[in-house]
Coordinates of C-alpha atoms in Angstrom, one line a residue:
Chain A
E204 CA 33.0 -19.7 21.1
T205 CA 34.6 -16.3 20.8
E206 CA 35.1 -15.2 17.3
I207 CA 39.3 -13.9 17.4
K208 CA 38.4 -10.1 15.6
L209 CA 41.4 -9.3 13.7
A210 CA 42.2 -5.6 12.8
N211 CA 40.3 -5.0 9.6
N212 CA 41.5 -1.9 9.1
T213 CA 44.6 -2.6 7.0
N214 CA 43.7 -3.2 2.8
K215 CA 45.4 -6.6 2.2
K216 CA 42.7 -9.4 3.1
I217 CA 43.9 -11.6 5.5
R218 CA 42.3 -14.6 5.8
G219 CA 40.8 -15.7 9.0
M220 CA 42.2 -18.1 11.3
A221 CA 39.6 -20.8 10.6
L222 CA 39.2 -21.2 14.4
P223 CA 37.8 -25.1 14.2
R224 CA 41.0 -26.0 12.8
T225 CA 43.1 -24.3 15.4
C226 CA 41.1 -25.6 17.9
I227 CA 41.2 -29.3 16.8
N228 CA 45.2 -28.7 16.5
L229 CA 45.3 -27.7 19.9
S230 CA 43.4 -29.9 21.3
R231 CA 45.5 -32.8 20.3
L232 CA 48.7 -31.0 22.3
T233 CA 46.6 -29.6 25.1
S234 CA 44.5 -31.5 28.0
T235 CA 40.8 -30.4 28.5
S236 CA 41.5 -27.7 31.3
D237 CA 44.6 -26.4 29.5
K238 CA 42.2 -25.6 26.7
I239 CA 39.8 -24.2 28.9
C240 CA 42.9 -21.9 30.2
M241 CA 43.9 -21.0 26.5
R242 CA 40.1 -20.5 25.6
L243 CA 39.7 -18.0 28.8
S244 CA 42.8 -16.2 28.0
S245 CA 42.2 -15.5 24.0
F246 CA 38.6 -14.5 25.1
A247 CA 40.3 -11.4 27.4
S248 CA 42.7 -11.2 24.8
T249 CA 40.2 -10.1 22.1
Q250 CA 38.8 -7.6 24.6
T251 CA 41.5 -5.8 25.5
A252 CA 43.2 -5.8 21.9
K253 CA 39.3 -4.8 20.8
E254 CA 39.6 -1.6 19.0
K255 CA 37.6 1.5 20.0
W256 CA 35.1 2.8 17.5
D257 CA 33.3 5.6 18.0
L258 CA 29.1 4.9 17.1
L259 CA 27.4 7.5 15.0
S260 CA 23.7 7.0 13.5
A261 CA 23.2 8.9 10.5
V262 CA 19.6 10.0 8.7
C263 CA 18.8 8.5 5.5
L264 CA 15.3 11.0 5.2
E265 CA 14.3 11.1 1.5
R266 CA 10.9 12.4 0.1
K267 CA 9.1 9.9 -1.9
P268 CA 7.7 10.3 -5.1
V269 CA 4.6 12.2 -5.3
I270 CA 3.6 11.9 -9.3
A271 CA 4.1 8.7 -11.3
R272 CA 6.8 9.1 -13.8
N273 CA 6.1 9.6 -17.7
L274 CA 5.6 6.4 -19.6
L275 CA 8.3 4.8 -21.8
P276 CA 8.1 4.9 -25.9
I277 CA 6.9 0.7 -24.7
E278 CA 4.5 1.4 -22.4
K279 CA 2.7 3.7 -24.6
E280 CA 2.5 1.4 -27.3
V281 CA 0.9 -1.3 -25.5
L282 CA -1.6 1.5 -23.6
S283 CA -2.6 2.6 -27.1
M284 CA -2.9 -1.6 -28.2
A285 CA -4.8 -2.5 -24.9
Q286 CA -7.2 0.2 -25.3
K287 CA -8.0 -0.5 -29.0
M288 CA -8.5 -4.2 -28.1
E289 CA -10.9 -2.8 -25.0
Y290 CA -13.1 -1.0 -27.5
R291 CA -13.3 -3.9 -29.4
L292 CA -14.2 -6.6 -27.3
S293 CA -16.7 -3.8 -25.2
L294 CA -20.4 -3.6 -25.6
K295 CA -21.8 0.0 -26.6
S296 CA -22.7 2.1 -23.4
D297 CA -26.1 4.3 -22.8
H298 CA -24.5 7.1 -24.1
E299 CA -23.3 5.4 -27.4
I300 CA -26.9 4.1 -27.8
Q301 CA -27.9 7.8 -27.0
L302 CA -25.8 8.6 -29.9
E303 CA -26.6 6.5 -32.4
K304 CA -30.7 7.3 -31.5
D305 CA -30.2 11.1 -32.0
R306 CA -27.9 10.5 -35.2
E307 CA -30.7 8.7 -36.7
R308 CA -33.2 11.1 -35.6
Q309 CA -31.1 13.6 -37.2
E310 CA -31.4 11.8 -40.5
R311 CA -35.3 11.4 -40.5
I312 CA -35.8 15.2 -39.8
K313 CA -33.5 15.6 -42.9
Q314 CA -35.1 13.3 -44.6
G315 CA -38.7 14.7 -43.9
D316 CA -40.0 11.5 -41.9
A317 CA -40.1 13.0 -39.0
D318 CA -42.9 12.7 -36.5
D319 CA -43.9 14.6 -33.5
S320 CA -42.1 12.5 -30.9
D321 CA -39.3 12.9 -32.5
M322 CA -39.7 16.6 -32.8
D323 CA -40.3 16.3 -29.4
Q324 CA -36.8 15.0 -28.5
A325 CA -35.0 17.2 -30.6
S326 CA -35.7 19.8 -28.8
L327 CA -34.1 18.4 -25.4
N328 CA -30.2 18.5 -24.9
S329 CA -28.6 15.9 -27.4
A330 CA -26.3 13.5 -26.1
Q331 CA -23.8 15.2 -28.5
D332 CA -23.8 18.5 -26.3
F333 CA -23.1 16.6 -23.4
E334 CA -20.3 15.2 -24.9
D335 CA -18.8 18.2 -26.0
A336 CA -19.6 20.0 -22.4
S337 CA -17.7 17.5 -20.8
V338 CA -15.1 17.8 -22.6
E339 CA -14.6 21.0 -22.5
E340 CA -14.9 21.3 -19.1
L341 CA -12.0 18.6 -19.0
S342 CA -9.9 20.7 -21.1
K343 CA -10.8 23.9 -19.0
F344 CA -9.6 22.1 -15.4
P345 CA -6.2 23.6 -13.8
F346 CA -4.7 20.9 -13.3
A347 CA -0.8 21.6 -11.3
D348 CA 1.7 21.2 -13.2
R349 CA 4.5 18.1 -13.2
I350 CA 7.4 20.3 -13.9
T351 CA 7.1 22.8 -10.6
E352 CA 8.8 26.0 -10.8
A353 CA 11.3 24.6 -8.1
D354 CA 12.3 22.7 -11.2
K355 CA 12.5 25.7 -13.1
E356 CA 14.9 27.4 -10.7
K357 CA 16.8 24.3 -10.1
D358 CA 16.0 25.5 -6.0
Q359 CA 17.6 22.3 -4.3
K360 CA 16.3 23.8 -0.6
S361 CA 12.7 23.1 -2.3
L362 CA 11.3 20.3 -1.7
D363 CA 8.6 20.8 -4.7
R364 CA 11.5 19.9 -7.1
M365 CA 11.7 16.6 -9.1
L366 CA 8.1 15.1 -8.3
D367 CA 8.4 11.9 -10.1
R368 CA 11.6 11.3 -8.5
H369 CA 13.3 10.5 -5.0
L370 CA 14.5 13.4 -3.0
L371 CA 17.6 12.6 -0.4
L372 CA 18.5 15.4 2.5
V373 CA 22.1 15.9 2.3
V374 CA 24.1 18.5 5.0
R375 CA 27.3 20.1 5.0
Q376 CA 28.7 18.9 8.2
K377 CA 32.1 19.7 9.8
L378 CA 34.4 16.8 10.3
G379 CA 37.5 17.5 12.0
T380 CA 38.7 20.2 10.3
S381 CA 37.2 20.0 7.0
S382 CA 33.5 20.5 5.8
V383 CA 32.0 17.7 3.6
W384 CA 29.0 16.8 2.2
I385 CA 27.1 14.1 4.1
L386 CA 24.1 12.7 5.6
P387 CA 23.4 14.2 8.8
Q388 CA 24.9 12.4 11.3
G389 CA 25.7 12.6 15.1
Q390 CA 27.7 10.1 17.6
R391 CA 25.6 8.1 19.9
Q392 CA 25.1 9.0 23.3
E393 CA 25.1 7.1 26.7
G394 CA 21.3 5.2 27.4
E395 CA 20.6 5.9 23.7
T396 CA 19.8 3.2 20.9
M397 CA 21.0 3.7 17.6
R398 CA 17.6 4.9 16.1
Q399 CA 16.9 7.4 19.0
A400 CA 20.3 8.6 18.3
A401 CA 19.4 9.0 14.7
E402 CA 16.1 11.0 15.5
R403 CA 18.1 13.1 18.1
V404 CA 20.5 14.2 15.0
L405 CA 17.5 15.1 12.8
A406 CA 16.1 17.1 15.5
E407 CA 19.2 19.1 16.6
S408 CA 20.3 19.5 12.6
F409 CA 16.9 21.6 12.1
D410 CA 15.2 24.3 13.7
G411 CA 11.6 23.4 14.4
K412 CA 10.3 19.5 14.2
V413 CA 11.1 17.9 11.2
Q414 CA 7.7 15.7 10.6
S415 CA 9.3 12.2 9.5
R416 CA 8.5 8.6 10.1
F417 CA 11.6 6.6 10.5
L418 CA 11.2 2.8 9.2
G419 CA 11.4 0.9 12.0
N420 CA 14.6 0.2 14.4
A421 CA 17.3 -1.6 12.5
P422 CA 19.9 0.2 10.9
C423 CA 19.8 -0.1 6.6
G424 CA 22.9 0.7 5.6
F425 CA 26.5 0.6 7.2
Y426 CA 29.8 3.0 6.7
K427 CA 33.3 3.1 8.7
Y428 CA 36.1 5.6 8.6
K429 CA 39.1 6.2 10.0
Y430 CA 40.4 9.1 11.9
P431 CA 43.8 10.8 10.7
K432 CA 46.8 9.6 12.1
H433 CA 47.3 12.1 14.8
I434 CA 44.1 11.8 16.3
R435 CA 44.0 8.1 16.4
E436 CA 47.4 7.8 17.9
Q437 CA 46.4 10.0 21.0
D438 CA 45.7 7.8 24.1
G439 CA 42.1 7.1 24.8
N440 CA 40.8 8.5 21.5
S441 CA 38.9 6.0 19.1
I442 CA 40.2 4.7 15.7
G443 CA 37.5 5.9 13.7
A444 CA 33.8 5.9 13.3
K445 CA 31.7 3.3 12.3
V446 CA 28.0 4.9 10.9
F447 CA 24.9 3.2 11.0
F448 CA 22.2 5.0 8.7
F449 CA 18.3 4.2 9.3
K450 CA 15.6 5.3 6.4
A451 CA 12.9 7.7 7.2
H452 CA 10.4 9.4 5.2
V453 CA 9.8 12.9 5.3
T454 CA 5.6 13.6 5.4
S455 CA 5.6 17.1 5.6
D456 CA 6.7 19.8 2.5
S457 CA 6.9 22.7 4.5
P458 CA 10.9 23.8 3.7
L459 CA 13.5 23.1 6.7
K460 CA 15.2 25.4 8.7
K461 CA 18.7 25.0 9.3
G462 CA 19.7 24.6 12.6
S463 CA 22.9 25.3 14.4
C464 CA 24.4 21.9 14.0
I465 CA 24.9 22.2 10.1
E466 CA 26.6 24.2 7.6
D467 CA 23.9 23.6 4.8
F468 CA 21.4 21.3 3.2
A469 CA 19.7 20.2 0.2
W470 CA 17.5 18.0 -1.2
L471 CA 19.3 16.2 -4.3
G472 CA 17.9 13.8 -6.6
R473 CA 20.0 10.2 -7.6
D474 CA 22.2 11.5 -10.4
E475 CA 23.0 14.7 -8.2
L476 CA 24.5 12.9 -5.3
D477 CA 27.9 12.0 -7.2
S478 CA 28.8 15.8 -7.1
Y479 CA 28.3 16.3 -3.4
L480 CA 28.8 13.2 -1.5
P481 CA 32.4 11.5 -1.3
E482 CA 33.5 8.7 -3.7
K483 CA 33.4 5.6 -1.3
Y484 CA 30.7 7.2 0.6
R485 CA 28.2 7.7 -2.0
K486 CA 29.1 4.0 -2.6
S487 CA 27.7 2.8 0.7
V488 CA 25.3 5.0 0.4
T489 CA 23.8 4.4 -2.9
E490 CA 23.5 0.2 -1.1
F491 CA 20.7 0.9 1.1
L492 CA 19.4 3.4 -1.9
I493 CA 16.4 2.2 -3.9
D494 CA 17.1 1.6 -7.7
E495 CA 16.2 4.9 -9.9
D496 CA 16.9 4.3 -14.1
Chain B
E263 CA -87.1 -72.8 32.5
N264 CA -83.5 -72.3 34.0
M265 CA -82.1 -71.7 30.3
I266 CA -84.5 -69.8 28.9
G267 CA -84.1 -67.3 32.1
I268 CA -80.5 -67.6 31.5
R269 CA -81.0 -66.4 27.4
R270 CA -83.3 -63.8 28.4
F271 CA -80.1 -62.7 30.7
I272 CA -77.3 -63.3 28.6
Q273 CA -79.2 -61.4 25.1
P274 CA -78.8 -58.1 26.7
L275 CA -75.5 -58.6 28.0
L276 CA -74.2 -59.7 24.4
G277 CA -75.1 -56.1 23.7
F278 CA -73.0 -54.4 26.5
H279 CA -69.7 -53.3 25.9
T280 CA -67.2 -50.7 27.2
S281 CA -65.1 -48.8 25.2
A282 CA -61.5 -48.1 25.6
V283 CA -59.8 -45.9 28.3
Q284 CA -59.9 -42.2 26.9
C285 CA -58.3 -39.8 29.9
A286 CA -60.2 -37.5 28.3
E287 CA -63.9 -35.5 28.3
P288 CA -65.9 -35.8 25.6
M289 CA -65.5 -32.4 23.1
K290 CA -67.7 -29.7 24.0
K291 CA -70.2 -27.6 21.4
K292 CA -68.7 -25.1 19.1
K293 CA -70.2 -22.3 20.0
K294 CA -71.2 -20.1 16.6
M295 CA -69.4 -16.7 16.3
D296 CA -71.2 -13.6 15.0
P297 CA -69.7 -12.8 11.8
S298 CA -69.6 -9.0 12.5
I299 CA -66.7 -9.9 15.4
I300 CA -64.7 -12.3 12.8
R301 CA -64.3 -9.9 10.1
H302 CA -63.6 -7.0 12.7
R303 CA -61.0 -9.2 14.3
E304 CA -59.5 -10.0 10.5
Q305 CA -59.5 -5.9 9.3
R306 CA -57.7 -5.2 13.1
K307 CA -55.0 -8.2 12.3
M308 CA -54.7 -6.6 8.7
K309 CA -54.5 -2.9 10.0
R310 CA -51.4 -4.2 12.6
I311 CA -49.3 -5.5 9.4
E312 CA -50.0 -2.7 7.3
R313 CA -48.9 -0.2 10.1
S314 CA -45.7 -2.3 10.2
I315 CA -45.4 -2.5 6.7
R316 CA -45.3 1.8 6.7
K317 CA -42.9 2.1 9.5
L318 CA -40.4 -0.4 8.1
E319 CA -40.8 1.7 4.2
R320 CA -40.6 5.2 6.5
V321 CA -36.9 4.2 7.5
E322 CA -34.2 4.7 4.8
R323 CA -33.4 1.2 3.1
P324 CA -29.6 0.5 3.5
L325 CA -27.5 0.5 0.5
K326 CA -26.7 -3.1 -0.9
P327 CA -22.7 -3.3 -0.3
L328 CA -21.2 -3.1 -3.7
D329 CA -19.7 -6.7 -3.4
E330 CA -24.2 -7.9 -3.6
T331 CA -24.8 -6.0 -6.5
Q332 CA -25.4 -8.0 -9.7
I333 CA -25.8 -7.1 -13.5
P334 CA -29.3 -5.8 -14.3
L335 CA -31.1 -8.8 -16.3
S336 CA -32.4 -6.2 -18.6
L337 CA -29.3 -6.0 -20.0
K338 CA -29.1 -9.6 -20.7
Y339 CA -32.0 -9.0 -23.3
E340 CA -30.1 -5.5 -24.5
I341 CA -27.0 -7.5 -25.6
P342 CA -27.8 -8.0 -29.5
I343 CA -28.6 -4.1 -29.7
R344 CA -25.4 -3.3 -28.1
Q345 CA -23.2 -5.2 -29.9
R346 CA -20.4 -3.6 -32.0
Q347 CA -20.1 -4.0 -36.0
L348 CA -16.3 -3.5 -36.7
Q349 CA -14.3 -4.9 -39.4
P350 CA -12.2 -7.6 -38.2
I351 CA -8.6 -7.1 -37.9
S352 CA -6.4 -7.1 -40.7
Q353 CA -3.2 -9.7 -40.6
D354 CA -0.8 -7.1 -40.2
I355 CA -2.1 -5.4 -37.6
E356 CA -2.7 -8.8 -35.9
L357 CA 0.9 -9.8 -36.3
S358 CA 2.3 -6.3 -34.9
Q359 CA 0.0 -6.8 -31.9
R360 CA 1.8 -10.0 -31.1
E361 CA 5.2 -8.9 -31.6
L362 CA 4.1 -5.6 -29.4
L363 CA 3.0 -8.4 -26.4
V364 CA 6.4 -10.2 -26.9
A365 CA 8.6 -7.0 -26.7
W366 CA 6.2 -6.1 -23.9
S367 CA 7.0 -9.5 -21.6
H368 CA 10.7 -9.2 -22.6
H369 CA 10.3 -5.6 -20.9
K370 CA 8.5 -6.5 -17.8
Q371 CA 10.9 -9.5 -17.3
K372 CA 13.8 -7.3 -17.5
E373 CA 11.8 -5.0 -14.7
A374 CA 11.1 -7.9 -12.4
E375 CA 14.6 -8.7 -12.4
R376 CA 15.6 -5.6 -11.3
D377 CA 13.4 -5.2 -8.8
L378 CA 14.2 -8.7 -7.4
A379 CA 18.1 -7.4 -8.0
C380 CA 17.0 -4.1 -6.0
I381 CA 15.7 -5.5 -3.2
R382 CA 18.5 -8.4 -2.6
K383 CA 20.9 -5.4 -2.6
L384 CA 19.1 -3.3 0.2
L385 CA 18.6 -6.7 2.2
D386 CA 22.2 -7.6 2.1
A387 CA 23.1 -4.0 3.2
Q388 CA 20.6 -4.1 6.1
G389 CA 22.2 -7.5 7.3
K390 CA 25.6 -6.4 6.8
A391 CA 24.8 -3.4 9.1
L392 CA 22.9 -5.5 11.6
K393 CA 26.3 -7.7 11.7
E394 CA 28.5 -4.9 12.1
L395 CA 26.3 -3.6 15.5
K396 CA 26.1 -7.0 16.6
L397 CA 29.9 -7.3 16.7
E398 CA 29.7 -3.6 18.5
S399 CA 27.4 -4.3 21.1
E400 CA 24.9 -6.9 21.6
E401 CA 22.4 -4.8 23.9
L402 CA 22.4 -2.0 20.9
Y403 CA 21.7 -5.4 18.4
I404 CA 18.8 -6.5 20.4
E405 CA 17.5 -3.4 20.3
A406 CA 17.9 -2.5 16.5
T407 CA 15.7 -6.5 16.5
Q408 CA 12.8 -5.2 18.3
L409 CA 9.6 -4.8 16.3
D410 CA 8.4 -1.3 15.8
L411 CA 4.2 -1.9 16.1
S412 CA 3.8 1.7 15.1
L413 CA 4.9 0.9 11.5
L414 CA 1.5 -1.5 10.9
P415 CA -0.8 -0.3 9.5
Y416 CA 1.2 1.5 7.6
K417 CA -0.9 3.6 5.1
A418 CA 0.6 5.5 1.8
V419 CA -1.1 7.5 -0.7
G420 CA 0.4 6.3 -4.3
P421 CA 2.0 8.6 -6.8
T422 CA -0.8 10.3 -8.7
R423 CA -0.7 11.8 -12.3
T424 CA -0.7 15.6 -11.7
P425 CA 0.5 16.8 -7.8
Q426 CA -2.1 18.6 -5.6
I427 CA -2.9 21.9 -6.5
K428 CA -2.1 24.0 -3.7
G429 CA -5.2 25.6 -2.0
Y430 CA -7.5 24.5 -4.5
D431 CA -11.4 24.5 -2.8
P432 CA -13.5 22.1 -4.8
P433 CA -16.7 23.2 -6.5
D434 CA -19.2 20.4 -5.0
G435 CA -17.2 20.8 -1.0
D436 CA -15.1 18.2 0.6
Y437 CA -15.8 14.3 0.5
I438 CA -16.1 13.4 4.1
D439 CA -16.5 9.0 4.6
V440 CA -19.5 8.9 7.2
S441 CA -19.7 5.1 6.6
R442 CA -20.0 3.1 9.7
K443 CA -16.6 1.1 10.4
W444 CA -16.7 -2.3 11.9
E445 CA -13.1 -2.7 13.8

């Protein structure tokens, strides 16, 4: 059964003709051969009445979080409680036993009840010394900062920013007469699958190879928009564009160099998308982005 | 006269008998071995066994897999020494702990609900996209629903507490795993 495709570009909600019901009505009036003719003609009419939409592929390229988020207050409380319970239920380790023995030996030496064996043992490195040395080594170790320089400078072209959150690649492209901030998109060419088109779009947007990993052949999201009236009305032109988004992870952290197809790019966090992406577009895009609090 | 003659003939015959059919020959007499030769042979056997033991010991003993390690028995007898003598927890602290666990379970439940809602949203978005693609072109839809085998096995290194130190030179050197892999 063919679906009678309706023009769904209007704001009104046209309840689609319930095909089974009309078929039943028609079947009462017509004979079988007429029915077949009617079905074939309806098929033909949908083909000619089918609107022409440009098929575009877009890339949703993300840098996944590199470091874990800071603990929430409740998480900190539960962690400290769990650690205390763990301590209560545990047995003493060899190190603790050694500490106790050392302490007792010190007491004995102070009291004056020390034997020769005690004096021999006391001259060796005590467990407390070892513990102190270990703690000092840890405090001196130069861990990398969680808040990087890129964070402080708010450099939106750097991948080192906001290491505990997702970063989404957004570019400024010229669509028609105006430039908009969108995810990199481009039209699908002959002989390409949608995913291949997305990979090509990414390669053309930047100089040099962008180390990325595409997640599967299926698109993750969809957005469509109509072209302005004067373009639509010209013969042979499409009504608008249907954009299919493909998700990818960026695997290298070397900075990107912008190519000729785009005017500018930025790596944005979820909060910053409001001020860059157009409203309706942003709504469609957040549908396939992982939520962040 | 004839009876006496027969008796003389029968009596020795009464003692005559045959044994069962053996199908074998009688045992050969065992020759006594020279005790020094016996000792020599035993010594050589011992030497051979000892040599093989030494060879096995020379080879690096394969390490036991971690799954097969056991708690050393000596620790079983050390438990009384290692037990902590702590004050029992006060009622207030125990009550606050229980309240905290209830709050934690609520928090985790909300978190799980949010995660499931997010997954549902992502799947819906993908479903919509595939439906639209199918309306546009069957070919492209079929190609979009093909399995991407390069994705599996998928490996991801999880987020750490602090980021990698750029250009870090470990003082103990790098760790290169040379364990055998049975694929």
